[in-house]
mmCIF file of C-alpha atoms in Angstrom:
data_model
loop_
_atom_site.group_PDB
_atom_site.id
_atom_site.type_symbol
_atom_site.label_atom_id
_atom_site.label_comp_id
_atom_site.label_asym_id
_atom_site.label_seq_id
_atom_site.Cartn_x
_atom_site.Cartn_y
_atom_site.Cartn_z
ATOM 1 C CA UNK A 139 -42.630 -94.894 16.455
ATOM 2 C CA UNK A 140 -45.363 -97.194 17.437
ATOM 3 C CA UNK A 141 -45.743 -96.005 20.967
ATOM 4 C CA UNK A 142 -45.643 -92.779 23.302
ATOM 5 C CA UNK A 143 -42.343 -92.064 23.651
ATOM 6 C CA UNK A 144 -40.629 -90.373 27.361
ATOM 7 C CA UNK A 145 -38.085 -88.059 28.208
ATOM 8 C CA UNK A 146 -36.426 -88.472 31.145
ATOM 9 C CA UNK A 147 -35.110 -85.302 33.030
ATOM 10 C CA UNK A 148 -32.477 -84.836 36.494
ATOM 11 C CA UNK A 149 -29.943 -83.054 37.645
ATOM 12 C CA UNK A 150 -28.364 -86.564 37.852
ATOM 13 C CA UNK A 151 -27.178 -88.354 34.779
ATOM 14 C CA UNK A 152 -26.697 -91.724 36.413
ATOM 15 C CA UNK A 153 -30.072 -91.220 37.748
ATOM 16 C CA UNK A 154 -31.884 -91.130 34.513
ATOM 17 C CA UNK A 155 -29.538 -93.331 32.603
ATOM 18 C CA UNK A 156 -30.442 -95.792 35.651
ATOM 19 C CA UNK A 157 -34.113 -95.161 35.060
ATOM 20 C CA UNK A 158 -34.099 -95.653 31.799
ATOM 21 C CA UNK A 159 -31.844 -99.364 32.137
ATOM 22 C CA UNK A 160 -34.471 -100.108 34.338
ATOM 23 C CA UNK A 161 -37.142 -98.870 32.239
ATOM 24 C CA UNK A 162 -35.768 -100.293 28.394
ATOM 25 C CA UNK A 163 -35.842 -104.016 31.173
ATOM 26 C CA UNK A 164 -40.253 -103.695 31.722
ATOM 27 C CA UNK A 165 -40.561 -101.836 28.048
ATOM 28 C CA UNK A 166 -38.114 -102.083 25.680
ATOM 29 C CA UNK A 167 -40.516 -101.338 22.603
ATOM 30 C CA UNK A 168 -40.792 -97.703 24.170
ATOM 31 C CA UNK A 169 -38.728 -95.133 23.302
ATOM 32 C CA UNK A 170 -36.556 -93.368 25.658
ATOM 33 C CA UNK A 171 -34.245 -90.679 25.827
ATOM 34 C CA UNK A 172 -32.334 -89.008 28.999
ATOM 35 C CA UNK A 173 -30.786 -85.156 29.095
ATOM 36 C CA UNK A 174 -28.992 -85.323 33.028
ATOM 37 C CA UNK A 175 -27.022 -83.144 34.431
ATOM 38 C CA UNK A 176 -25.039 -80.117 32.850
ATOM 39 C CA UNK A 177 -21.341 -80.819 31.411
ATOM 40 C CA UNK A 178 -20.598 -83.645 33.978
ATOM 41 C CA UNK A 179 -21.945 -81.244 36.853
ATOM 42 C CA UNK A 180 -25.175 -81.197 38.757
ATOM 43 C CA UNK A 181 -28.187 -79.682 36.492
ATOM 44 C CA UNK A 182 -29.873 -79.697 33.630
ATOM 45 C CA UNK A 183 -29.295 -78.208 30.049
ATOM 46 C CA UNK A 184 -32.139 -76.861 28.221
ATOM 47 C CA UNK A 185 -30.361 -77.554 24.898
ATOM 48 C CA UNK A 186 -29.337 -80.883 26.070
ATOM 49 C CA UNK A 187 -33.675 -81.720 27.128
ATOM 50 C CA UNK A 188 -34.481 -80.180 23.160
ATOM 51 C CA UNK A 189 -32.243 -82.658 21.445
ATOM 52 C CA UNK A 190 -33.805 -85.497 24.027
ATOM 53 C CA UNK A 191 -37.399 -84.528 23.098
ATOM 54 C CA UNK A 192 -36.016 -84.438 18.862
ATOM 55 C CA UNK A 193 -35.241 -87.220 18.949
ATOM 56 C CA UNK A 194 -37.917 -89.560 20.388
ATOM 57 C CA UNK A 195 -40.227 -87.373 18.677
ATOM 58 C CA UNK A 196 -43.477 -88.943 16.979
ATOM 59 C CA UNK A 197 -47.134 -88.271 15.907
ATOM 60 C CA UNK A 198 -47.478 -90.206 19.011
ATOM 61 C CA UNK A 199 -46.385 -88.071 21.621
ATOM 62 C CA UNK A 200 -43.639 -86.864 24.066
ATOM 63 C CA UNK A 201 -44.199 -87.577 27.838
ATOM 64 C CA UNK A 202 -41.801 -85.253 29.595
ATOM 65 C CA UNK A 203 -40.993 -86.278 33.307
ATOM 66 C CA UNK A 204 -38.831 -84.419 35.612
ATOM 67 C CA UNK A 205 -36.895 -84.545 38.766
ATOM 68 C CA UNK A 206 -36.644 -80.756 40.573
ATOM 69 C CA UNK A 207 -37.951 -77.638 39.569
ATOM 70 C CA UNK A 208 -35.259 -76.143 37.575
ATOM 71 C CA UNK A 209 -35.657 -79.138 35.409
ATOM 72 C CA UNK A 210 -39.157 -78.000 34.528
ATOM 73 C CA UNK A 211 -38.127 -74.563 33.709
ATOM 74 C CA UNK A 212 -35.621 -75.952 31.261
ATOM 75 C CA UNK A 213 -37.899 -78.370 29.581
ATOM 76 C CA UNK A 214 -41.158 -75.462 29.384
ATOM 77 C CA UNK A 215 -37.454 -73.466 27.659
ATOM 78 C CA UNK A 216 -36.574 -76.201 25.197
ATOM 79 C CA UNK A 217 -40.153 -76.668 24.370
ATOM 80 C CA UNK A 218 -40.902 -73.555 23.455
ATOM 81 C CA UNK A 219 -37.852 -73.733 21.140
ATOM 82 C CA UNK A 220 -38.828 -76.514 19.050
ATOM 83 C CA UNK A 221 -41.418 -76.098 16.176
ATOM 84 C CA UNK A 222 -43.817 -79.150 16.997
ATOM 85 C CA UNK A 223 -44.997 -78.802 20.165
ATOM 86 C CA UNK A 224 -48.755 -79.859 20.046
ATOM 87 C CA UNK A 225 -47.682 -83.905 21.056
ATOM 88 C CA UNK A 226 -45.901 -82.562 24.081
ATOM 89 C CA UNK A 227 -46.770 -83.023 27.460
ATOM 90 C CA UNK A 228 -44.933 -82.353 30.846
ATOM 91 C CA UNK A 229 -46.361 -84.790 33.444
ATOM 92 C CA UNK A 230 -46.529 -83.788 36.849
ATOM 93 C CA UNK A 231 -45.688 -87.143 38.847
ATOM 94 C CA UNK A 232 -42.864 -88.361 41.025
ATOM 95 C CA UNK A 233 -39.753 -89.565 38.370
ATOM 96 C CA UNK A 234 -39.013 -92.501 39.457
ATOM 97 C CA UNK A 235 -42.570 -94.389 40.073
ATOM 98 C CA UNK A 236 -44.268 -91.741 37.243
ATOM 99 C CA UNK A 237 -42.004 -93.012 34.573
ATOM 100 C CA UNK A 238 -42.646 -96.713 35.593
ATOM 101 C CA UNK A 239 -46.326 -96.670 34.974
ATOM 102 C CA UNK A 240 -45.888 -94.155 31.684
ATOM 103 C CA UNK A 241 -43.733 -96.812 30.258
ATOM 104 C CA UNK A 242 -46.062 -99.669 30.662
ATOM 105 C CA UNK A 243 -49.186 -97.404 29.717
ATOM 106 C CA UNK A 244 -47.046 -96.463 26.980
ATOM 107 C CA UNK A 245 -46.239 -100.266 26.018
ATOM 108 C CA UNK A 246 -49.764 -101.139 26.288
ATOM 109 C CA UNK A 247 -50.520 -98.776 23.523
ATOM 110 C CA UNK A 248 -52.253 -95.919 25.460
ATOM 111 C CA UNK A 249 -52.716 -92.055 23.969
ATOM 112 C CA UNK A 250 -50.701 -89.712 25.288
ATOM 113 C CA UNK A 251 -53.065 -88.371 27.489
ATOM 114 C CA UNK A 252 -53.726 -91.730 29.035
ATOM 115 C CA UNK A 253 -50.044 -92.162 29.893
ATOM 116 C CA UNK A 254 -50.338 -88.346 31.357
ATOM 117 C CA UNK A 255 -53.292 -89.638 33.460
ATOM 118 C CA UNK A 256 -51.655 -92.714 34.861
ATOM 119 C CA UNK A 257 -48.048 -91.638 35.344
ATOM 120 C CA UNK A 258 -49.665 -88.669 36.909
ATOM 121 C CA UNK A 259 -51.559 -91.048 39.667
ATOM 122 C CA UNK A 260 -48.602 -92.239 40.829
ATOM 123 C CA UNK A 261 -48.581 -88.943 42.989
ATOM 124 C CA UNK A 262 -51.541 -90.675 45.154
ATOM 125 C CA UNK A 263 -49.737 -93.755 45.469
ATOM 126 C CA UNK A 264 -49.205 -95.204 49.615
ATOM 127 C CA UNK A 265 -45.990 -97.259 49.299
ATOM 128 C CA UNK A 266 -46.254 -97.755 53.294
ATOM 129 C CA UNK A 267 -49.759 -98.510 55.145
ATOM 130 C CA UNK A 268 -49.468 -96.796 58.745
#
């Protein structure tokens, strides 16, 4: 893989496989895989987030963003259950608008730390002056 690759977490599965539609639309050279929901239920699965992270796996890196905090805990569990885990990061931005800007870093050719930086801006972002 030529780029930082994402993994896309929620409780939701329409609302990552929605994110990533909208996301393969503004990026399609980056790769993107989704682990929502638990079974057809509200959740997350850690086993489900382990094969997500396999397989968009690359030298490159892994940016791992999440919805809730249960989703975290599952993705810190599958990660420590995999046996490369040094191109691994967990970003900690808002899903929607943090996976946006990680896909275009990503596209543009950044590191992996330079997608963690920018998706992880998006926290300071003011969508509404007052």
């Amino acid at each position: 893989m030529k780029y930082v690759s994402l993994v896309l977490i929620s409780h939701s599965e329409e609302i990552v496989n929605g994110l990533k539609k909208l996301l393969n639309q503004v990026q399609p050279d980056v790769s993107i895989a989704v682990a929502g929901g638990n079974d057809g239920e509200i959740g997350t699965n850690t086993f489900r987030i382990k094969e997500a992270i396999e397989s968009v796996y690359s030298e490159k890196g892994v940016v791992i963003l999440f919805d809730l905090g249960s989703a975290l805990m599952n993705a810190e569990l599958a990660i420590e259950m995999l046996e490369k885990t040094d191109r691994i990061a967990i970003a900690d931005a808002p899903l929607v608008e943090g996976a946006y800007i990680a896909a275009v870093e990503a596209g543009l050719g950044k590191s992996l730390d330079e997608v963690v930086r920018a998706c992880e801006q998006a926290k300071q972002m003011v969508k509404v002056e007052r």
